[in-house]
PDB file of C-alpha atoms in Angstrom:
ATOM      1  CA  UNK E 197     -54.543  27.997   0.564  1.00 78.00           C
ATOM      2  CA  UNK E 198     -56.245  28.534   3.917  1.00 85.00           C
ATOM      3  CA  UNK E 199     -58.134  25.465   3.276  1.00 89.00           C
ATOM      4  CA  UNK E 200     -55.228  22.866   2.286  1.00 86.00           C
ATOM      5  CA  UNK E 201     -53.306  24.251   5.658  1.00 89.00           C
ATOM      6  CA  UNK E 202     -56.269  23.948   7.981  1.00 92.00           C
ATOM      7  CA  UNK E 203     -56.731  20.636   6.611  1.00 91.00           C
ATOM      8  CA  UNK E 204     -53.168  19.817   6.963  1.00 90.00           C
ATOM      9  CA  UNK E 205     -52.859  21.032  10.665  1.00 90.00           C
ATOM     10  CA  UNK E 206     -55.834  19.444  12.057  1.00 92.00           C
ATOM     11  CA  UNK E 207     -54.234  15.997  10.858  1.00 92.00           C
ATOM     12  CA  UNK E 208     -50.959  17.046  12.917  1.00 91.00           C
ATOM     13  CA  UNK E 209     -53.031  17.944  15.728  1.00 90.00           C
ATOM     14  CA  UNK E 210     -54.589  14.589  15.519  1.00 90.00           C
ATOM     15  CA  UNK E 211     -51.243  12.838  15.624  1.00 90.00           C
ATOM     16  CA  UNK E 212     -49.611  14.929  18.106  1.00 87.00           C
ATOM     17  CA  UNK E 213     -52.487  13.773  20.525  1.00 87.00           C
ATOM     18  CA  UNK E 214     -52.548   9.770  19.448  1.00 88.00           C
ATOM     19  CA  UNK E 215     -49.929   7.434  21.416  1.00 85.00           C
ATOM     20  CA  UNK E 216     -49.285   6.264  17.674  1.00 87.00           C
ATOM     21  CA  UNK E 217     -49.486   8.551  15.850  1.00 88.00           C
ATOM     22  CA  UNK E 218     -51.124   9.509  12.483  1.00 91.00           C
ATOM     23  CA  UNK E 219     -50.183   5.039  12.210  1.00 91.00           C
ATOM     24  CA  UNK E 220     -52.242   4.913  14.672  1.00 90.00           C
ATOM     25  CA  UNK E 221     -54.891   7.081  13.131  1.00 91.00           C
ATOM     26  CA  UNK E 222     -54.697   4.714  10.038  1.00 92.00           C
ATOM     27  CA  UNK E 223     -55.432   1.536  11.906  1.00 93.00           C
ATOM     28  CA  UNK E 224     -57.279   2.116  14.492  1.00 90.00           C
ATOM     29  CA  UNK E 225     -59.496   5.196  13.768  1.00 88.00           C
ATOM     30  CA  UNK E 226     -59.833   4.466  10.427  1.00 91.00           C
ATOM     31  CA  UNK E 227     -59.786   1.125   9.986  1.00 89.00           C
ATOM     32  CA  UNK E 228     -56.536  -0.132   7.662  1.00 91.00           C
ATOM     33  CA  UNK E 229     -55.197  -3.263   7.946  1.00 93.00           C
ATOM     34  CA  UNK E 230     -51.519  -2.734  10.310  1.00 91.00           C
ATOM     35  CA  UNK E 231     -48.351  -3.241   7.847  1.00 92.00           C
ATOM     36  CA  UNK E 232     -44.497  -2.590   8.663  1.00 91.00           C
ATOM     37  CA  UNK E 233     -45.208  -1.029   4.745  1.00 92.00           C
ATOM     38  CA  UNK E 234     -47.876   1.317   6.202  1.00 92.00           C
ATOM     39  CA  UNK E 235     -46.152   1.886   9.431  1.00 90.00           C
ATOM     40  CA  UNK E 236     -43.155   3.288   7.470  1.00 90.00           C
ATOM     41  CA  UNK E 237     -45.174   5.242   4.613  1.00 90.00           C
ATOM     42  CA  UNK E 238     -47.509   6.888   7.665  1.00 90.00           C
ATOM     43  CA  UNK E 239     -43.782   7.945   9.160  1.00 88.00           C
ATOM     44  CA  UNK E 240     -43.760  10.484   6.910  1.00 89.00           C
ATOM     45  CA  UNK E 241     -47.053  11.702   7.117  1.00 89.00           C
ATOM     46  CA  UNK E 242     -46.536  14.278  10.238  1.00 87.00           C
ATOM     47  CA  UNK E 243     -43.723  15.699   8.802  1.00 86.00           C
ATOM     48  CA  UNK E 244     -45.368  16.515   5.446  1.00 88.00           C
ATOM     49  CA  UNK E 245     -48.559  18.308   7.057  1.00 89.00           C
ATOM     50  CA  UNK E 246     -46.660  20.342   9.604  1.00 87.00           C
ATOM     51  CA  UNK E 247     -44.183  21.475   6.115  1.00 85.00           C
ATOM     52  CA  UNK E 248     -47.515  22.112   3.920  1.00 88.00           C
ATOM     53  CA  UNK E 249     -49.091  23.618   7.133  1.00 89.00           C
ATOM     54  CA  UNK E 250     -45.763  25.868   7.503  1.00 86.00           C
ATOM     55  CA  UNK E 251     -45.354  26.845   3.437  1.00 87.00           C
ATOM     56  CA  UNK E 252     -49.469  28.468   3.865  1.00 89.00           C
ATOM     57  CA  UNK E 253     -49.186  30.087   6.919  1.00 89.00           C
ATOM     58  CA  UNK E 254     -46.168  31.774   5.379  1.00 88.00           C
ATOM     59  CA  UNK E 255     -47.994  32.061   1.702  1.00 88.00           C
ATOM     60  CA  UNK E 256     -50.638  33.884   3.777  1.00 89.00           C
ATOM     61  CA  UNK E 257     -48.963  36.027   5.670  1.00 88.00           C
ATOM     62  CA  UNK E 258     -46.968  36.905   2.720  1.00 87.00           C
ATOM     63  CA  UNK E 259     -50.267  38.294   0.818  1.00 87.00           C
ATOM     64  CA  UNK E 260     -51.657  40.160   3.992  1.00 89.00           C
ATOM     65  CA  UNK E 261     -48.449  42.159   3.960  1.00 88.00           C
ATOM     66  CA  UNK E 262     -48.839  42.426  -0.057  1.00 87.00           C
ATOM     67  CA  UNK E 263     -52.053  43.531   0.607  1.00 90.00           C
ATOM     68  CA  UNK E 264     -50.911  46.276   3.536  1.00 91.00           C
ATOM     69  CA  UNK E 265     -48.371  47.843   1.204  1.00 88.00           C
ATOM     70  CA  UNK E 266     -50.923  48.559  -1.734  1.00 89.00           C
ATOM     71  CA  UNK E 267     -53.401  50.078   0.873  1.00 91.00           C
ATOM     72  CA  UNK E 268     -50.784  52.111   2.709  1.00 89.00           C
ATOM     73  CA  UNK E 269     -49.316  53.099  -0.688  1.00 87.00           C
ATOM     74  CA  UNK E 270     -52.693  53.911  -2.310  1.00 87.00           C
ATOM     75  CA  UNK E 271     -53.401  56.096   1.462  1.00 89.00           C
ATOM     76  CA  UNK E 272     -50.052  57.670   1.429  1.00 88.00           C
ATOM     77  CA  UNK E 273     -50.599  59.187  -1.733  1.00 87.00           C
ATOM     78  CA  UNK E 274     -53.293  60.770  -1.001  1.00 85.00           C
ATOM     79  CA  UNK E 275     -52.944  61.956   2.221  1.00 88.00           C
ATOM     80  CA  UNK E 276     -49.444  62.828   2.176  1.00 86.00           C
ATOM     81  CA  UNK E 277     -47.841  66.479   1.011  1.00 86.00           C
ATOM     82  CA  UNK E 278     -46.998  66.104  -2.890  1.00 82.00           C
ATOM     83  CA  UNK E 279     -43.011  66.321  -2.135  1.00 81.00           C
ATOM     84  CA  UNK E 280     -43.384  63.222   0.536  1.00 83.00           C
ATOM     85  CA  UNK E 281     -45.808  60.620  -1.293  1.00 80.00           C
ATOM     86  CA  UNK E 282     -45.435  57.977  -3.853  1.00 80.00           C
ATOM     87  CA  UNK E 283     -45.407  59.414  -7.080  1.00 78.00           C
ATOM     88  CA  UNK E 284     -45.743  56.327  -9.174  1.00 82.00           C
ATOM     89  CA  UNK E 285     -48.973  54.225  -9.331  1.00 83.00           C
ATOM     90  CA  UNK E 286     -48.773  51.302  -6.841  1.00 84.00           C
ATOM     91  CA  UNK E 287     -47.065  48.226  -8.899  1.00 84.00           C
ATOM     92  CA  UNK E 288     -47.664  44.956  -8.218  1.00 84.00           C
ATOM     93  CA  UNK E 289     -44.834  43.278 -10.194  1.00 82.00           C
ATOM     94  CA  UNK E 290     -42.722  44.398  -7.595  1.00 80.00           C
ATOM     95  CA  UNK E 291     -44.497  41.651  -4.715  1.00 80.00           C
ATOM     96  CA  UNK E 292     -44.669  38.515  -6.521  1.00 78.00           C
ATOM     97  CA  UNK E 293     -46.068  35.954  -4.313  1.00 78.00           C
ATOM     98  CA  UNK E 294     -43.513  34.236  -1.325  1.00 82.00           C
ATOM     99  CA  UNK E 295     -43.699  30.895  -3.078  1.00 83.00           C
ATOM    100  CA  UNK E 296     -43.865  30.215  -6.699  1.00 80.00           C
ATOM    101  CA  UNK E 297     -45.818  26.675  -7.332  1.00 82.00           C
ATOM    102  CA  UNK E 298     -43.366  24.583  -5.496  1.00 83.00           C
ATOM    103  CA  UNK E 299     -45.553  21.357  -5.707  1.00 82.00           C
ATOM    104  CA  UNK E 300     -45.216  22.038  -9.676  1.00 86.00           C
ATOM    105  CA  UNK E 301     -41.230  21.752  -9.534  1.00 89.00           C
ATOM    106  CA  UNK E 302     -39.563  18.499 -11.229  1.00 91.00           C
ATOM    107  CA  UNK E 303     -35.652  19.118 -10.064  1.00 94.00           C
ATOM    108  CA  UNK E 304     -34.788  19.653  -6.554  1.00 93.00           C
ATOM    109  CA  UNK E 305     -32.356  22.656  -8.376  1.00 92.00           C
ATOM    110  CA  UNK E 306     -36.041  24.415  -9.807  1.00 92.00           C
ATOM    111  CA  UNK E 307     -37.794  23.445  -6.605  1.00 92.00           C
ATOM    112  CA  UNK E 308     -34.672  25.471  -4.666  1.00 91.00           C
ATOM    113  CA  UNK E 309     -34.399  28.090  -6.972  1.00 87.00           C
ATOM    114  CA  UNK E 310     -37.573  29.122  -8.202  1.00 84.00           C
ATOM    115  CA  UNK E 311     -40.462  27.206  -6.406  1.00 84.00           C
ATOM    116  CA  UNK E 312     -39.410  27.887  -2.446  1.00 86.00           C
ATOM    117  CA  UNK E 313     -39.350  31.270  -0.767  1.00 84.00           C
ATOM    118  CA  UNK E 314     -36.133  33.540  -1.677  1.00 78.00           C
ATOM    119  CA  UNK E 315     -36.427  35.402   1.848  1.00 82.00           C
ATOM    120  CA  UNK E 316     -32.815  34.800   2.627  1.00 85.00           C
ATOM    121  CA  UNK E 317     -31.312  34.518  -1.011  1.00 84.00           C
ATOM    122  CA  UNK E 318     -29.644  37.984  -0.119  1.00 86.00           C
ATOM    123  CA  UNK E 319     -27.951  37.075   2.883  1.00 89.00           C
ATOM    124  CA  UNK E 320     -26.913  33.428   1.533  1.00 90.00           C
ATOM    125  CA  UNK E 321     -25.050  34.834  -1.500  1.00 90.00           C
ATOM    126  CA  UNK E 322     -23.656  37.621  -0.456  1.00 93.00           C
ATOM    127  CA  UNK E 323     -22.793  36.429   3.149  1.00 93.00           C
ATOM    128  CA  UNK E 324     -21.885  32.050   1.899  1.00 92.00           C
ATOM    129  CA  UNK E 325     -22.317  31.508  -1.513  1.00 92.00           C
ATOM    130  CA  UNK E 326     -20.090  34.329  -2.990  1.00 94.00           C
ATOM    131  CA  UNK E 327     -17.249  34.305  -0.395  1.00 95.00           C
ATOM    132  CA  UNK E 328     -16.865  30.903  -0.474  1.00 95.00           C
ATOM    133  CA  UNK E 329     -17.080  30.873  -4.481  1.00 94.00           C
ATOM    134  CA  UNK E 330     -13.985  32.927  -4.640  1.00 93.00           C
ATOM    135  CA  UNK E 331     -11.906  31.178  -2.326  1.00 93.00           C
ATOM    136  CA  UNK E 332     -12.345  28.053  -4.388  1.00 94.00           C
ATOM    137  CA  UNK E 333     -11.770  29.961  -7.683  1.00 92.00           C
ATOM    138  CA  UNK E 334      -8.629  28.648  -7.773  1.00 91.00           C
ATOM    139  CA  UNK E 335      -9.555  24.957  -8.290  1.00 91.00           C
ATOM    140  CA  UNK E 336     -11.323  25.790 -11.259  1.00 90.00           C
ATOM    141  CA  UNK E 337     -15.093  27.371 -12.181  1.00 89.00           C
ATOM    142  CA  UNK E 338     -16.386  24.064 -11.107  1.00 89.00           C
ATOM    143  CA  UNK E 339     -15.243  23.606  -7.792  1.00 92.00           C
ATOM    144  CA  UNK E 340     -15.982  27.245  -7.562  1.00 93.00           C
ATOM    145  CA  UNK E 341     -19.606  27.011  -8.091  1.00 91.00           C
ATOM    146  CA  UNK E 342     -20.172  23.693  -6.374  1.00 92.00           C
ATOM    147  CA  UNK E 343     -18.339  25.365  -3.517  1.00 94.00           C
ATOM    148  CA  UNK E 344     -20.377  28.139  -3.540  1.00 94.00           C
ATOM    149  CA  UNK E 345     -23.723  25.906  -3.417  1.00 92.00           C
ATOM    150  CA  UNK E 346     -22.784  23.743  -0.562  1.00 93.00           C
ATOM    151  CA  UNK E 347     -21.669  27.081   1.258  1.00 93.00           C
ATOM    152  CA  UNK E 348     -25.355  28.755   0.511  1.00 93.00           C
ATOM    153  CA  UNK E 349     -27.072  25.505   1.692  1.00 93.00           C
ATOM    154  CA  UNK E 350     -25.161  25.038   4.640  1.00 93.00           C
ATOM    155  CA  UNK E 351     -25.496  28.639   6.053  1.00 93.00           C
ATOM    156  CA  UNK E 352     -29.306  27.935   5.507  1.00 92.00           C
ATOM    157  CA  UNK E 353     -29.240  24.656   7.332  1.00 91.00           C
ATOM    158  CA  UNK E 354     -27.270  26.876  10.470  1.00 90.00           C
ATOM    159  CA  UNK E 355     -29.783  29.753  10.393  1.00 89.00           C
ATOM    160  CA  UNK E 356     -32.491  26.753  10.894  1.00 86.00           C
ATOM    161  CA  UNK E 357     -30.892  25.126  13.509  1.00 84.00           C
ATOM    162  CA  UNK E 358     -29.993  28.067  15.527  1.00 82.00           C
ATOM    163  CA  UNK E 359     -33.600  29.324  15.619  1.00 76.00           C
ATOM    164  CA  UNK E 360     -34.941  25.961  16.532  1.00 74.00           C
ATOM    165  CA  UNK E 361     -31.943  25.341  19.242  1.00 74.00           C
ATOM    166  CA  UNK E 362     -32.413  28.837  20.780  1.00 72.00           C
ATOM    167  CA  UNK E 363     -35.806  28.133  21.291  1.00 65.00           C
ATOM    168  CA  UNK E 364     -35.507  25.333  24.004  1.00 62.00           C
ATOM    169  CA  UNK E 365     -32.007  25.479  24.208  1.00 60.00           C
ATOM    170  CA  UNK E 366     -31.249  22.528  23.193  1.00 60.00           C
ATOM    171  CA  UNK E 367     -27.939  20.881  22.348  1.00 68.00           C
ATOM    172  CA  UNK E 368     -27.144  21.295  18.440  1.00 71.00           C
ATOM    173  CA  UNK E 369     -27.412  17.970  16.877  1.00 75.00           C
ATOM    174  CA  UNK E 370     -27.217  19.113  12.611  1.00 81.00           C
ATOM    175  CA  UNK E 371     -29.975  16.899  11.762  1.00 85.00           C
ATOM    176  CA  UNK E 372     -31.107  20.568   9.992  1.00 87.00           C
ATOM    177  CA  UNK E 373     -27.490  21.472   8.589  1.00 90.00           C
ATOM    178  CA  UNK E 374     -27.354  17.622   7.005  1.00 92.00           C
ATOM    179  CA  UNK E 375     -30.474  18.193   5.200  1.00 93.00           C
ATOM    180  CA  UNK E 376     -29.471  21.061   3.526  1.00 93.00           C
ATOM    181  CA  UNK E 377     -26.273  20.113   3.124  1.00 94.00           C
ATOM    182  CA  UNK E 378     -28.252  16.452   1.541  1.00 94.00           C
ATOM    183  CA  UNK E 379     -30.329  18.322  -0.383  1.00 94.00           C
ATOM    184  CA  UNK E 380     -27.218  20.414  -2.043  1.00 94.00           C
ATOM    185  CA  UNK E 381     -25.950  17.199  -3.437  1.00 95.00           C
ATOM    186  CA  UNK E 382     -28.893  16.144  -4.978  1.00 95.00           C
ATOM    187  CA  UNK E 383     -28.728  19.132  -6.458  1.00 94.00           C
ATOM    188  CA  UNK E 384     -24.954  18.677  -7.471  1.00 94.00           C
ATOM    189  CA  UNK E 385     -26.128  15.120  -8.970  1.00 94.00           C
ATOM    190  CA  UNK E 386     -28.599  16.677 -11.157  1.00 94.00           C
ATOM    191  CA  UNK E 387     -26.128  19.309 -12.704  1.00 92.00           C
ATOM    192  CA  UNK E 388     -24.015  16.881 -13.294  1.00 91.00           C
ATOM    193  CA  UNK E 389     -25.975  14.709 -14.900  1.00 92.00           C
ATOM    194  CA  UNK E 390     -27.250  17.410 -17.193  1.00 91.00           C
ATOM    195  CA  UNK E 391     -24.173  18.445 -18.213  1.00 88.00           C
ATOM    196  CA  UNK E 392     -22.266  15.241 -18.816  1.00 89.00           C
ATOM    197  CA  UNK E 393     -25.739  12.994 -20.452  1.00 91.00           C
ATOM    198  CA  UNK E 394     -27.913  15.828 -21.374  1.00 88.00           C
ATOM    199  CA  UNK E 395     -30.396  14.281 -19.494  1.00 90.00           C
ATOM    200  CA  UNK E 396     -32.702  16.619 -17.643  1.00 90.00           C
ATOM    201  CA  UNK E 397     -34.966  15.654 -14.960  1.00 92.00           C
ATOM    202  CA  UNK E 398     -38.906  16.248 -15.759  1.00 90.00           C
ATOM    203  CA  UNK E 399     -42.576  15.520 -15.772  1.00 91.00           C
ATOM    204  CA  UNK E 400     -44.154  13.186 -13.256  1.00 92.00           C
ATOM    205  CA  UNK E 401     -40.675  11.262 -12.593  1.00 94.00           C
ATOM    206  CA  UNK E 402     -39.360  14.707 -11.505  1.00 93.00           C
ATOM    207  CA  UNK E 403     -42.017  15.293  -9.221  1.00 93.00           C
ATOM    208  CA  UNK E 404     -41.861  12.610  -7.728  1.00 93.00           C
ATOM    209  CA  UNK E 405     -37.584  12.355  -7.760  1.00 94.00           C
ATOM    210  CA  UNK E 406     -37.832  15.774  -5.765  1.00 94.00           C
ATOM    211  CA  UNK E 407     -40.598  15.364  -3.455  1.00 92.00           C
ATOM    212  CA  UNK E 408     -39.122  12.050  -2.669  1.00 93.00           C
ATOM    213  CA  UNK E 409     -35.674  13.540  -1.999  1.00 93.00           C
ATOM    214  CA  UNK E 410     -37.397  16.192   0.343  1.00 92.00           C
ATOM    215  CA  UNK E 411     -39.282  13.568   2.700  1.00 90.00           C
ATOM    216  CA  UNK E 412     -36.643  11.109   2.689  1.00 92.00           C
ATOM    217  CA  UNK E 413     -34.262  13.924   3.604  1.00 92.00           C
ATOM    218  CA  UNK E 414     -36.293  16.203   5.663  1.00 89.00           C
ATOM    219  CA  UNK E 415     -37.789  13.443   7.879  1.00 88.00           C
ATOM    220  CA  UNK E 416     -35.200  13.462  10.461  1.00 87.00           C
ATOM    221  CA  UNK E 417     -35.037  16.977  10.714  1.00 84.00           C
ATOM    222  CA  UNK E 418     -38.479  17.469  11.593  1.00 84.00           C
ATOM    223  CA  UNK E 419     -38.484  14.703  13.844  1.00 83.00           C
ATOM    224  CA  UNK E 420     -35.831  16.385  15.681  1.00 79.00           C
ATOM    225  CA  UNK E 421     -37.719  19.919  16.412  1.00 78.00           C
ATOM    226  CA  UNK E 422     -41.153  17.530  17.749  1.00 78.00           C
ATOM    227  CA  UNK E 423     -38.538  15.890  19.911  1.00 76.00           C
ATOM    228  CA  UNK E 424     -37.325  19.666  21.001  1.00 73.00           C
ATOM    229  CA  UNK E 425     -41.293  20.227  21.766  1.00 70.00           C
ATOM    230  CA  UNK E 426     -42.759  21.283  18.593  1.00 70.00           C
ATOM    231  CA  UNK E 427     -46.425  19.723  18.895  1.00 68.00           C
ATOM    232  CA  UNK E 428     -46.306  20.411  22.847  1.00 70.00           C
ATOM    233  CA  UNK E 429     -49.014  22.492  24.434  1.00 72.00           C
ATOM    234  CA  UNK E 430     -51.213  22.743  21.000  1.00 82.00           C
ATOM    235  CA  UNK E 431     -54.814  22.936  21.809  1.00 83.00           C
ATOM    236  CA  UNK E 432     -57.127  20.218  20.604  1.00 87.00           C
ATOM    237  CA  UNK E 433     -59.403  20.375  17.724  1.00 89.00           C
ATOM    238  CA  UNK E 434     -62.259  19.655  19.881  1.00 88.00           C
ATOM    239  CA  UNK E 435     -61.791  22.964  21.616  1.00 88.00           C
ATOM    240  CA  UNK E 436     -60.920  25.423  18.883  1.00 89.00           C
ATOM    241  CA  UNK E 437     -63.099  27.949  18.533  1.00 89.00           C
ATOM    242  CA  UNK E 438     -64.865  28.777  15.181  1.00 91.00           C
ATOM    243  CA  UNK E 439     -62.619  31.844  14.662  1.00 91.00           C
ATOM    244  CA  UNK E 440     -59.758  29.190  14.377  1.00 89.00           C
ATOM    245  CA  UNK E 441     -61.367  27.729  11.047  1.00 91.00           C
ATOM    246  CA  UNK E 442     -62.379  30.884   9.379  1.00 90.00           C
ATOM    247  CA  UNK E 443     -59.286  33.443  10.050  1.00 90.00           C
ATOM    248  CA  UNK E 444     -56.655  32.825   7.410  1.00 87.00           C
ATOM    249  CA  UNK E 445     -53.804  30.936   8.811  1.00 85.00           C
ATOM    250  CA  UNK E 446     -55.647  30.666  12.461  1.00 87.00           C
ATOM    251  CA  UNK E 447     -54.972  27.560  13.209  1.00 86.00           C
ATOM    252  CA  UNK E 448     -51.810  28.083  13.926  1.00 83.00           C
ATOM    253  CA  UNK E 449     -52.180  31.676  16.226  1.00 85.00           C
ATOM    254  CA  UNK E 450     -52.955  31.791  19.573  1.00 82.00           C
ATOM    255  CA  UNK E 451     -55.983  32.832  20.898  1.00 83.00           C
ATOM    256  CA  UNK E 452     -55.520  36.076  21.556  1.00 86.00           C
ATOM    257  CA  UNK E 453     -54.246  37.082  18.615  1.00 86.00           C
ATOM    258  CA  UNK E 454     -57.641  35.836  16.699  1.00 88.00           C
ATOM    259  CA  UNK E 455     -59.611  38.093  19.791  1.00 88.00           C
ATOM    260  CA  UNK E 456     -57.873  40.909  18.312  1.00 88.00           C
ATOM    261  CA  UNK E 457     -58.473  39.840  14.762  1.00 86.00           C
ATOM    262  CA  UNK E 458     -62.184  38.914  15.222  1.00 89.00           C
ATOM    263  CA  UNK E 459     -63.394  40.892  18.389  1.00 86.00           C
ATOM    264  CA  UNK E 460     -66.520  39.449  19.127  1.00 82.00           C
TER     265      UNK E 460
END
């Protein structure tokens, strides 16, 4: 995991720091012939290494808090007075990893519900999908449910755009909120056409149908927040320190976060 997102982010810290970007890498670092084909295919390079860079800085962090909670637990209960610590053995079914194989999901529905992180599923039912649900019950369980979807997907795509607008606050443009809100009808398409052809989505032409749906979609999105400055200020490869390469997930912390880490 650490490998795959170092890998990942020193290819967007390439292109953040070529005039062309990772096109330009292509032809004139490496040598490829320039093609309006290659131009467009290489336009959706950055934003796929700065996602896969994202998803294992997350799947890290995730595991280093796993692992904090089984040491603390184990400690606690040995340490503590009898009537204040854990009495149970420390159980790891209960901290399944953040992500479960998302590059293994065939439908953007399993990729949604089971492959991405369920951080926020909480607060999306209980605070969109639910309310919304029940105000459409009325038009039938269908509408209900589909209602209920787009309402989940859409308070995601707000929670996104409000983080990255309050960061350099910027004017709201939705490029986030259409994404999800894009992604929701895939979603809707694939239900449907499950339930009305019995045809389900799978194998390689499902990987590639949902991978393909999250690029196409996602691109604009993610050009939007390097627009708003994501990519500005990033240090070079040339002058990251060694720490950077070996600390899990340390390509993407600042310096004196890894002194505290690695103190010497």
């Amino acid at each position: 995991m650490h490998l795959h997102g170092t890998i990942c982010w020193i290819i967007a810290v390439h292109a953040f720091y070529h005039k062309d970007g990772i096109y330009g890498i292509l032809t004139q670092s490496i040598g490829l012939p320039p093609s309006k084909a290659l131009k467009i295919a290489s336009g959706y390079g950055l934003p796929f290494c700065l996602g896969a860079s994202m998803w294992s800085a997350m799947e890290i962090a995730s595991c280093a808090m796993n692992v904090f909670e089984a040491i603390f637990w184990s400690v606690t209960r040995k340490v503590l007075p009898t009537d204040w610590a854990p009495q149970d053995e420390f159980d790891p079914t209960r901290y399944p990893p953040l992500f479960t194989m998302p590059w293994t999901r065939e439908t953007m529905c399993d990729f949604w519900g089971r492959g991405w992180h369920a951080l926020f599923r909480r607060d999306l039912v209980f605070c969109a999908a639910l309310p919304i649900s029940k105000l459409f019950q009325r038009f039938g369980k269908s509408a209900s449910q589909i209602a209920g979807l787009m309402g989940a997907m859409a308070l995601s795509g707000f929670m996104h755009e409000y983080a990255i607008s309050s960061i350099g606050r910027a004017h709201w443009h939705y490029e986030i909120v259409a994404f999800f809100m894009h992604c929701a009808l895939v979603m809707l398409v694939e239900c449907l056409l499950e339930r009305y052809t019995k045809y389900k989505i799978r194998g390689t032409f499902g990987m590639l149908w949902t991978y393909g749906w999250l690029m196409y979609l996602g691109k604009p999105g993610m050009d939007l927040w390097i627009q708003r400055g994501l990519g500005e200020g990033i240090t070079p490869v040339s002058q990251w320190s060694w720490k950077k390469f070996v600390f899990p997930a340390g390509t993407l912390m600042p310096n004196e976060w890894l002194d505290v880490f690695i103190p010497f």
